[in-house]
Amino acid sequence: MQSWYEENYCISEMGKIMSLIGHQERLPDGQLTLADLWPEEETKIVIAGLNPAPPSVAAGHYYQGRNGKQMLSRVASAMFKPECLQGEHLDDALVAMGIGFTDLVKAPTVGEKDVSERQLVESLPELEQKLAERDVRLVISIYRHAGLRLLGRKKSKRPGLQDELTNWGARVFITPNPYGSVEQTRPVYEQLGHEVYGIQTEPVFQRRLPTDWVDFYETVYKVARFSSMSLDEITLSMYDDEVKAKLGALPTPPWRLNK
């Protein structure tokens, strides 16, 4: 049986007791790993990797390796404006914006070749269960492994949004090659941005017609939190025939009144 110290602290190679940091947790066999991260409210979008890398486990935060940082940064930039992602750690900032984090296999390894087929097969049902229970709508697979396994495949046809759905009906986005340039990967990440925008703003667009212009512009500001479009672009996209018929001509937006 593990002692209280073994349960709550990690032990360095020199035997020194070190408190767990960040999102570190212990697996049943005592290995350090990263805990799943779930937003306080509903989780409709989750970032899933193959398994935690040692630099990430050591730091207590997701995607701390060189390639991992780049991949997560590109994913985050496709989903949200930079000013929406505040704080020292990008995983925490994304959780605050409603994005969850998990891995297919929780045991950390140096590389993907160190993860066995048996581990992949045995870990898949648990991953499917926790995502389905939360009714996750989109799985963002950093690298290909988690996304392909959720779709019942081992080989990737192409990056980006996949045609198939998971067994509970979620879409899967597989990130492009980490060595591709920003210009090469931009069209693929634009797919992700549009998909996330639709999921995050769906509850807003399901509301009734605005009662007045104050109500209308409050909705514009809500949508802007999740969109890469400008306030003016969102306003024009929301000013449809139904709104025009009810409220009349579009007035000067509040953000332009004092200019």
PDB file of C-alpha atoms in Angstrom:
ATOM      1  CA  MET A   1       0.000   0.000   0.000  1.00  0.00           C
ATOM      2  CA  GLN A   2       1.305   3.465  -0.891  1.00  0.00           C
ATOM      3  CA  SER A   3       1.993   5.863   1.938  1.00  0.00           C
ATOM      4  CA  TRP A   4       0.415   9.290   2.155  1.00  0.00           C
ATOM      5  CA  TYR A   5       3.637  10.811   0.859  1.00  0.00           C
ATOM      6  CA  GLU A   6       3.741   8.451  -2.095  1.00  0.00           C
ATOM      7  CA  GLU A   7       0.141   9.307  -2.922  1.00  0.00           C
ATOM      8  CA  ASN A   8       0.630  13.070  -2.775  1.00  0.00           C
ATOM      9  CA  TYR A   9       4.226  13.666  -3.741  1.00  0.00           C
ATOM     10  CA  CYS A  10       6.615  12.556  -6.440  1.00  0.00           C
ATOM     11  CA  ILE A  11      10.087  11.354  -5.548  1.00  0.00           C
ATOM     12  CA  SER A  12      13.092  12.603  -7.489  1.00  0.00           C
ATOM     13  CA  GLU A  13      15.932  10.314  -8.561  1.00  0.00           C
ATOM     14  CA  MET A  14      17.905  11.541  -5.555  1.00  0.00           C
ATOM     15  CA  GLY A  15      15.091  10.533  -3.222  1.00  0.00           C
ATOM     16  CA  LYS A  16      14.013  14.078  -2.475  1.00  0.00           C
ATOM     17  CA  ILE A  17      10.280  14.539  -1.911  1.00  0.00           C
ATOM     18  CA  MET A  18       8.746  16.867  -4.516  1.00  0.00           C
ATOM     19  CA  SER A  19       5.136  18.060  -4.539  1.00  0.00           C
ATOM     20  CA  LEU A  20       3.048  17.444  -7.629  1.00  0.00           C
ATOM     21  CA  ILE A  21       2.933  20.469  -9.902  1.00  0.00           C
ATOM     22  CA  GLY A  22       0.482  21.748 -12.490  1.00  0.00           C
ATOM     23  CA  HIS A  23      -1.778  18.971 -13.708  1.00  0.00           C
ATOM     24  CA  GLN A  24       0.410  16.063 -12.694  1.00  0.00           C
ATOM     25  CA  GLU A  25      -1.242  12.979 -11.237  1.00  0.00           C
ATOM     26  CA  ARG A  26      -0.248   9.405 -10.545  1.00  0.00           C
ATOM     27  CA  LEU A  27      -1.347   6.311 -12.402  1.00  0.00           C
ATOM     28  CA  PRO A  28      -2.229   3.204 -10.357  1.00  0.00           C
ATOM     29  CA  ASP A  29       1.284   1.829 -10.970  1.00  0.00           C
ATOM     30  CA  GLY A  30       2.854   4.998  -9.562  1.00  0.00           C
ATOM     31  CA  GLN A  31       3.910   6.612 -12.834  1.00  0.00           C
ATOM     32  CA  LEU A  32       3.471  10.355 -13.142  1.00  0.00           C
ATOM     33  CA  THR A  33       1.190  11.506 -15.934  1.00  0.00           C
ATOM     34  CA  LEU A  34      -1.132  14.399 -16.732  1.00  0.00           C
ATOM     35  CA  ALA A  35      -4.693  14.510 -15.475  1.00  0.00           C
ATOM     36  CA  ASP A  36      -7.576  14.983 -17.893  1.00  0.00           C
ATOM     37  CA  LEU A  37      -8.708  18.610 -18.000  1.00  0.00           C
ATOM     38  CA  TRP A  38     -12.428  19.383 -18.231  1.00  0.00           C
ATOM     39  CA  PRO A  39     -14.009  22.855 -18.319  1.00  0.00           C
ATOM     40  CA  GLU A  40     -16.340  23.775 -15.469  1.00  0.00           C
ATOM     41  CA  GLU A  41     -19.279  23.971 -17.872  1.00  0.00           C
ATOM     42  CA  GLU A  42     -20.162  21.523 -20.645  1.00  0.00           C
ATOM     43  CA  THR A  43     -17.341  20.152 -22.777  1.00  0.00           C
ATOM     44  CA  LYS A  44     -18.169  20.157 -26.483  1.00  0.00           C
ATOM     45  CA  ILE A  45     -14.606  20.285 -27.833  1.00  0.00           C
ATOM     46  CA  VAL A  46     -11.669  18.172 -26.646  1.00  0.00           C
ATOM     47  CA  ILE A  47      -8.015  18.068 -27.644  1.00  0.00           C
ATOM     48  CA  ALA A  48      -6.774  14.472 -27.572  1.00  0.00           C
ATOM     49  CA  GLY A  49      -3.233  13.232 -28.050  1.00  0.00           C
ATOM     50  CA  LEU A  50      -1.570   9.842 -28.172  1.00  0.00           C
ATOM     51  CA  ASN A  51      -0.026  10.069 -24.691  1.00  0.00           C
ATOM     52  CA  PRO A  52       1.812  12.621 -22.546  1.00  0.00           C
ATOM     53  CA  ALA A  53       5.415  13.393 -23.474  1.00  0.00           C
ATOM     54  CA  PRO A  54       8.020  13.460 -20.660  1.00  0.00           C
ATOM     55  CA  PRO A  55       8.655  17.241 -20.965  1.00  0.00           C
ATOM     56  CA  SER A  56       4.930  17.853 -20.548  1.00  0.00           C
ATOM     57  CA  VAL A  57       4.653  15.571 -17.533  1.00  0.00           C
ATOM     58  CA  ALA A  58       7.699  17.225 -15.958  1.00  0.00           C
ATOM     59  CA  ALA A  59       6.174  20.682 -16.462  1.00  0.00           C
ATOM     60  CA  GLY A  60       2.693  19.609 -15.368  1.00  0.00           C
ATOM     61  CA  HIS A  61       1.088  21.009 -18.526  1.00  0.00           C
ATOM     62  CA  TYR A  62       0.045  19.643 -21.896  1.00  0.00           C
ATOM     63  CA  TYR A  63       2.227  19.906 -25.024  1.00  0.00           C
ATOM     64  CA  GLN A  64       5.457  21.294 -23.609  1.00  0.00           C
ATOM     65  CA  GLY A  65       7.825  19.707 -26.130  1.00  0.00           C
ATOM     66  CA  ARG A  66       9.055  21.785 -29.077  1.00  0.00           C
ATOM     67  CA  ASN A  67       6.679  20.263 -31.630  1.00  0.00           C
ATOM     68  CA  GLY A  68       3.885  20.014 -29.100  1.00  0.00           C
ATOM     69  CA  LYS A  69       4.054  23.721 -28.275  1.00  0.00           C
ATOM     70  CA  GLN A  70       3.915  24.594 -31.959  1.00  0.00           C
ATOM     71  CA  MET A  71       0.977  22.284 -32.625  1.00  0.00           C
ATOM     72  CA  LEU A  72      -1.044  23.545 -29.670  1.00  0.00           C
ATOM     73  CA  SER A  73      -0.303  27.150 -30.584  1.00  0.00           C
ATOM     74  CA  ARG A  74      -1.569  26.621 -34.139  1.00  0.00           C
ATOM     75  CA  VAL A  75      -4.692  24.871 -32.898  1.00  0.00           C
ATOM     76  CA  ALA A  76      -5.374  27.650 -30.392  1.00  0.00           C
ATOM     77  CA  SER A  77      -4.822  30.383 -32.979  1.00  0.00           C
ATOM     78  CA  ALA A  78      -7.301  28.715 -35.325  1.00  0.00           C
ATOM     79  CA  MET A  79      -9.986  28.735 -32.632  1.00  0.00           C
ATOM     80  CA  PHE A  80      -9.617  31.996 -30.726  1.00  0.00           C
ATOM     81  CA  LYS A  81      -8.256  35.503 -30.888  1.00  0.00           C
ATOM     82  CA  PRO A  82      -4.962  35.958 -28.958  1.00  0.00           C
ATOM     83  CA  GLU A  83      -6.581  38.322 -26.453  1.00  0.00           C
ATOM     84  CA  CYS A  84      -8.988  35.536 -25.432  1.00  0.00           C
ATOM     85  CA  LEU A  85      -6.124  33.299 -24.322  1.00  0.00           C
ATOM     86  CA  GLN A  86      -4.704  34.851 -21.189  1.00  0.00           C
ATOM     87  CA  GLY A  87      -2.329  33.374 -18.641  1.00  0.00           C
ATOM     88  CA  GLU A  88       1.019  31.650 -18.413  1.00  0.00           C
ATOM     89  CA  HIS A  89      -0.079  28.234 -19.707  1.00  0.00           C
ATOM     90  CA  LEU A  90      -1.956  27.705 -22.953  1.00  0.00           C
ATOM     91  CA  ASP A  91      -3.732  24.555 -21.779  1.00  0.00           C
ATOM     92  CA  ASP A  92      -5.254  26.465 -18.846  1.00  0.00           C
ATOM     93  CA  ALA A  93      -6.303  29.326 -21.139  1.00  0.00           C
ATOM     94  CA  LEU A  94      -8.031  26.902 -23.500  1.00  0.00           C
ATOM     95  CA  VAL A  95      -9.827  25.131 -20.657  1.00  0.00           C
ATOM     96  CA  ALA A  96     -11.132  28.536 -19.571  1.00  0.00           C
ATOM     97  CA  MET A  97     -12.541  28.888 -23.096  1.00  0.00           C
ATOM     98  CA  GLY A  98     -14.368  25.555 -22.876  1.00  0.00           C
ATOM     99  CA  ILE A  99     -11.796  23.178 -24.393  1.00  0.00           C
ATOM    100  CA  GLY A 100     -10.956  19.868 -22.684  1.00  0.00           C
ATOM    101  CA  PHE A 101      -7.702  17.875 -22.755  1.00  0.00           C
ATOM    102  CA  THR A 102      -7.054  14.142 -22.607  1.00  0.00           C
ATOM    103  CA  ASP A 103      -4.911  11.388 -24.149  1.00  0.00           C
ATOM    104  CA  LEU A 104      -5.594   7.988 -25.652  1.00  0.00           C
ATOM    105  CA  VAL A 105      -2.923   6.336 -23.482  1.00  0.00           C
ATOM    106  CA  LYS A 106      -2.143   7.928 -20.122  1.00  0.00           C
ATOM    107  CA  ALA A 107       1.297   6.361 -19.567  1.00  0.00           C
ATOM    108  CA  PRO A 108       4.026   8.729 -20.829  1.00  0.00           C
ATOM    109  CA  THR A 109       6.708   7.636 -23.305  1.00  0.00           C
ATOM    110  CA  VAL A 110       9.522   9.335 -25.198  1.00  0.00           C
ATOM    111  CA  GLY A 111       8.061   8.538 -28.623  1.00  0.00           C
ATOM    112  CA  GLU A 112       5.080   6.966 -30.345  1.00  0.00           C
ATOM    113  CA  LYS A 113       7.036   3.788 -31.100  1.00  0.00           C
ATOM    114  CA  ASP A 114       7.194   3.126 -27.363  1.00  0.00           C
ATOM    115  CA  VAL A 115       3.400   2.793 -27.183  1.00  0.00           C
ATOM    116  CA  SER A 116       2.330  -0.793 -27.856  1.00  0.00           C
ATOM    117  CA  GLU A 117      -0.625  -1.920 -29.936  1.00  0.00           C
ATOM    118  CA  ARG A 118      -1.996  -3.582 -26.822  1.00  0.00           C
ATOM    119  CA  GLN A 119      -1.979  -0.262 -24.953  1.00  0.00           C
ATOM    120  CA  LEU A 120      -3.808   1.404 -27.824  1.00  0.00           C
ATOM    121  CA  VAL A 121      -6.484  -1.283 -28.005  1.00  0.00           C
ATOM    122  CA  GLU A 122      -7.006  -1.442 -24.237  1.00  0.00           C
ATOM    123  CA  SER A 123      -7.164   2.343 -23.795  1.00  0.00           C
ATOM    124  CA  LEU A 124      -9.645   3.102 -26.575  1.00  0.00           C
ATOM    125  CA  PRO A 125     -12.890   2.046 -24.791  1.00  0.00           C
ATOM    126  CA  GLU A 126     -12.143   4.302 -21.808  1.00  0.00           C
ATOM    127  CA  LEU A 127     -11.432   7.271 -24.077  1.00  0.00           C
ATOM    128  CA  GLU A 128     -14.628   6.673 -26.047  1.00  0.00           C
ATOM    129  CA  GLN A 129     -16.657   6.392 -22.858  1.00  0.00           C
ATOM    130  CA  LYS A 130     -15.495   9.615 -21.240  1.00  0.00           C
ATOM    131  CA  LEU A 131     -15.943  11.596 -24.461  1.00  0.00           C
ATOM    132  CA  ALA A 132     -19.358  10.116 -25.225  1.00  0.00           C
ATOM    133  CA  GLU A 133     -20.581  10.684 -21.660  1.00  0.00           C
ATOM    134  CA  ARG A 134     -19.780  14.383 -22.059  1.00  0.00           C
ATOM    135  CA  ASP A 135     -21.420  14.493 -25.492  1.00  0.00           C
ATOM    136  CA  VAL A 136     -18.242  15.887 -27.041  1.00  0.00           C
ATOM    137  CA  ARG A 137     -19.029  17.273 -30.501  1.00  0.00           C
ATOM    138  CA  LEU A 138     -15.487  17.696 -31.851  1.00  0.00           C
ATOM    139  CA  VAL A 139     -12.271  15.820 -31.090  1.00  0.00           C
ATOM    140  CA  ILE A 140      -9.117  17.672 -32.120  1.00  0.00           C
ATOM    141  CA  SER A 141      -6.488  14.991 -32.571  1.00  0.00           C
ATOM    142  CA  ILE A 142      -3.032  16.478 -32.153  1.00  0.00           C
ATOM    143  CA  TYR A 143      -1.040  14.157 -34.351  1.00  0.00           C
ATOM    144  CA  ARG A 144      -3.177  11.398 -35.844  1.00  0.00           C
ATOM    145  CA  HIS A 145      -3.333   8.548 -33.355  1.00  0.00           C
ATOM    146  CA  ALA A 146      -6.293   9.339 -31.094  1.00  0.00           C
ATOM    147  CA  GLY A 147      -8.464  10.578 -33.943  1.00  0.00           C
ATOM    148  CA  LEU A 148      -7.814   7.589 -36.173  1.00  0.00           C
ATOM    149  CA  ARG A 149      -8.493   5.078 -33.392  1.00  0.00           C
ATOM    150  CA  LEU A 150     -11.764   6.823 -32.560  1.00  0.00           C
ATOM    151  CA  LEU A 151     -12.755   6.431 -36.217  1.00  0.00           C
ATOM    152  CA  GLY A 152     -11.707   2.776 -36.354  1.00  0.00           C
ATOM    153  CA  ARG A 153      -8.761   3.419 -38.649  1.00  0.00           C
ATOM    154  CA  LYS A 154      -4.980   3.114 -38.379  1.00  0.00           C
ATOM    155  CA  LYS A 155      -3.955   5.161 -41.416  1.00  0.00           C
ATOM    156  CA  SER A 156      -4.697   8.775 -42.206  1.00  0.00           C
ATOM    157  CA  LYS A 157      -6.077   9.769 -45.592  1.00  0.00           C
ATOM    158  CA  ARG A 158      -5.516  13.484 -45.079  1.00  0.00           C
ATOM    159  CA  PRO A 159      -5.363  16.027 -42.244  1.00  0.00           C
ATOM    160  CA  GLY A 160      -8.240  18.270 -41.290  1.00  0.00           C
ATOM    161  CA  LEU A 161     -11.882  17.414 -40.663  1.00  0.00           C
ATOM    162  CA  GLN A 162     -12.569  13.761 -41.373  1.00  0.00           C
ATOM    163  CA  ASP A 163     -15.607  12.507 -43.260  1.00  0.00           C
ATOM    164  CA  GLU A 164     -16.516   9.780 -40.757  1.00  0.00           C
ATOM    165  CA  LEU A 165     -18.004  10.322 -37.296  1.00  0.00           C
ATOM    166  CA  THR A 166     -17.125   8.607 -34.022  1.00  0.00           C
ATOM    167  CA  ASN A 167     -19.445   5.922 -32.649  1.00  0.00           C
ATOM    168  CA  TRP A 168     -21.336   8.556 -30.604  1.00  0.00           C
ATOM    169  CA  GLY A 169     -21.541  11.035 -33.512  1.00  0.00           C
ATOM    170  CA  ALA A 170     -18.646  13.463 -32.980  1.00  0.00           C
ATOM    171  CA  ARG A 171     -16.519  14.975 -35.712  1.00  0.00           C
ATOM    172  CA  VAL A 172     -12.740  14.500 -35.717  1.00  0.00           C
ATOM    173  CA  PHE A 173     -10.086  16.993 -36.785  1.00  0.00           C
ATOM    174  CA  ILE A 174      -6.573  15.634 -37.364  1.00  0.00           C
ATOM    175  CA  THR A 175      -3.796  18.221 -37.234  1.00  0.00           C
ATOM    176  CA  PRO A 176      -1.460  18.641 -40.201  1.00  0.00           C
ATOM    177  CA  ASN A 177       2.196  17.640 -40.195  1.00  0.00           C
ATOM    178  CA  PRO A 178       4.009  19.732 -37.550  1.00  0.00           C
ATOM    179  CA  TYR A 179       6.800  20.490 -40.017  1.00  0.00           C
ATOM    180  CA  GLY A 180       4.507  22.163 -42.534  1.00  0.00           C
ATOM    181  CA  SER A 181       4.754  25.934 -42.873  1.00  0.00           C
ATOM    182  CA  VAL A 182       2.023  28.283 -41.688  1.00  0.00           C
ATOM    183  CA  GLU A 183       1.133  29.008 -45.315  1.00  0.00           C
ATOM    184  CA  GLN A 184       0.837  25.304 -46.159  1.00  0.00           C
ATOM    185  CA  THR A 185      -1.327  24.442 -43.163  1.00  0.00           C
ATOM    186  CA  ARG A 186      -3.511  27.570 -43.013  1.00  0.00           C
ATOM    187  CA  PRO A 187      -6.349  26.169 -45.196  1.00  0.00           C
ATOM    188  CA  VAL A 188      -6.568  23.084 -42.981  1.00  0.00           C
ATOM    189  CA  TYR A 189      -6.653  25.084 -39.764  1.00  0.00           C
ATOM    190  CA  GLU A 190      -9.322  27.352 -41.262  1.00  0.00           C
ATOM    191  CA  GLN A 191     -11.551  24.252 -41.364  1.00  0.00           C
ATOM    192  CA  LEU A 192     -11.008  23.891 -37.633  1.00  0.00           C
ATOM    193  CA  GLY A 193     -11.787  27.543 -36.981  1.00  0.00           C
ATOM    194  CA  HIS A 194     -15.110  27.345 -38.830  1.00  0.00           C
ATOM    195  CA  GLU A 195     -16.118  24.123 -37.069  1.00  0.00           C
ATOM    196  CA  VAL A 196     -15.306  25.452 -33.597  1.00  0.00           C
ATOM    197  CA  TYR A 197     -17.045  28.737 -34.363  1.00  0.00           C
ATOM    198  CA  GLY A 198     -20.216  26.853 -35.266  1.00  0.00           C
ATOM    199  CA  ILE A 199     -20.151  24.710 -32.121  1.00  0.00           C
ATOM    200  CA  GLN A 200     -19.319  27.508 -29.700  1.00  0.00           C
ATOM    201  CA  THR A 201     -21.861  29.974 -31.054  1.00  0.00           C
ATOM    202  CA  GLU A 202     -24.717  27.544 -31.720  1.00  0.00           C
ATOM    203  CA  PRO A 203     -26.495  28.320 -28.406  1.00  0.00           C
ATOM    204  CA  VAL A 204     -26.347  32.026 -29.252  1.00  0.00           C
ATOM    205  CA  PHE A 205     -27.884  31.588 -32.678  1.00  0.00           C
ATOM    206  CA  GLN A 206     -30.633  29.350 -31.311  1.00  0.00           C
ATOM    207  CA  ARG A 207     -32.027  32.251 -29.308  1.00  0.00           C
ATOM    208  CA  ARG A 208     -35.118  34.255 -30.317  1.00  0.00           C
ATOM    209  CA  LEU A 209     -34.960  37.268 -32.595  1.00  0.00           C
ATOM    210  CA  PRO A 210     -33.504  40.280 -30.767  1.00  0.00           C
ATOM    211  CA  THR A 211     -36.057  42.478 -29.033  1.00  0.00           C
ATOM    212  CA  ASP A 212     -34.162  45.690 -29.821  1.00  0.00           C
ATOM    213  CA  TRP A 213     -30.750  46.934 -30.977  1.00  0.00           C
ATOM    214  CA  VAL A 214     -29.263  46.658 -27.495  1.00  0.00           C
ATOM    215  CA  ASP A 215     -30.198  42.973 -27.489  1.00  0.00           C
ATOM    216  CA  PHE A 216     -28.780  42.596 -31.020  1.00  0.00           C
ATOM    217  CA  TYR A 217     -25.388  44.119 -30.196  1.00  0.00           C
ATOM    218  CA  GLU A 218     -25.096  42.170 -26.942  1.00  0.00           C
ATOM    219  CA  THR A 219     -25.323  39.048 -29.085  1.00  0.00           C
ATOM    220  CA  VAL A 220     -22.663  40.413 -31.454  1.00  0.00           C
ATOM    221  CA  TYR A 221     -20.276  40.825 -28.524  1.00  0.00           C
ATOM    222  CA  LYS A 222     -20.997  37.279 -27.317  1.00  0.00           C
ATOM    223  CA  VAL A 223     -20.249  35.825 -30.741  1.00  0.00           C
ATOM    224  CA  ALA A 224     -17.064  37.904 -31.052  1.00  0.00           C
ATOM    225  CA  ARG A 225     -15.607  36.095 -28.051  1.00  0.00           C
ATOM    226  CA  PHE A 226     -15.381  32.914 -30.134  1.00  0.00           C
ATOM    227  CA  SER A 227     -14.911  34.269 -33.636  1.00  0.00           C
ATOM    228  CA  SER A 228     -11.881  35.402 -35.629  1.00  0.00           C
ATOM    229  CA  MET A 229     -14.168  37.806 -37.537  1.00  0.00           C
ATOM    230  CA  SER A 230     -14.294  41.504 -36.678  1.00  0.00           C
ATOM    231  CA  LEU A 231     -17.272  43.045 -34.900  1.00  0.00           C
ATOM    232  CA  ASP A 232     -18.354  44.671 -38.161  1.00  0.00           C
ATOM    233  CA  GLU A 233     -18.213  41.352 -40.029  1.00  0.00           C
ATOM    234  CA  ILE A 234     -20.243  39.586 -37.332  1.00  0.00           C
ATOM    235  CA  THR A 235     -22.806  42.389 -37.367  1.00  0.00           C
ATOM    236  CA  LEU A 236     -23.329  42.102 -41.116  1.00  0.00           C
ATOM    237  CA  SER A 237     -23.578  38.309 -40.953  1.00  0.00           C
ATOM    238  CA  MET A 238     -26.274  38.538 -38.241  1.00  0.00           C
ATOM    239  CA  TYR A 239     -28.235  41.365 -39.856  1.00  0.00           C
ATOM    240  CA  ASP A 240     -30.429  39.109 -41.970  1.00  0.00           C
ATOM    241  CA  ASP A 241     -33.856  39.718 -43.493  1.00  0.00           C
ATOM    242  CA  GLU A 242     -35.731  38.683 -40.324  1.00  0.00           C
ATOM    243  CA  VAL A 243     -33.795  41.114 -38.148  1.00  0.00           C
ATOM    244  CA  LYS A 244     -34.181  43.859 -40.757  1.00  0.00           C
ATOM    245  CA  ALA A 245     -37.942  43.304 -40.960  1.00  0.00           C
ATOM    246  CA  LYS A 246     -38.322  43.474 -37.174  1.00  0.00           C
ATOM    247  CA  LEU A 247     -35.871  46.235 -36.201  1.00  0.00           C
ATOM    248  CA  GLY A 248     -35.432  48.271 -39.372  1.00  0.00           C
ATOM    249  CA  ALA A 249     -32.299  49.956 -40.650  1.00  0.00           C
ATOM    250  CA  LEU A 250     -28.984  49.027 -39.054  1.00  0.00           C
ATOM    251  CA  PRO A 251     -27.830  51.806 -36.682  1.00  0.00           C
ATOM    252  CA  THR A 252     -24.246  52.853 -36.060  1.00  0.00           C
ATOM    253  CA  PRO A 253     -22.566  50.138 -33.930  1.00  0.00           C
ATOM    254  CA  PRO A 254     -21.701  51.150 -30.362  1.00  0.00           C
ATOM    255  CA  TRP A 255     -17.965  50.611 -30.919  1.00  0.00           C
ATOM    256  CA  ARG A 256     -18.048  53.330 -33.620  1.00  0.00           C
ATOM    257  CA  LEU A 257     -20.071  55.969 -31.770  1.00  0.00           C
ATOM    258  CA  ASN A 258     -17.090  57.571 -30.023  1.00  0.00           C
ATOM    259  CA  LYS A 259     -14.702  57.476 -32.976  1.00  0.00           C
TER     260      LYS A 259
END
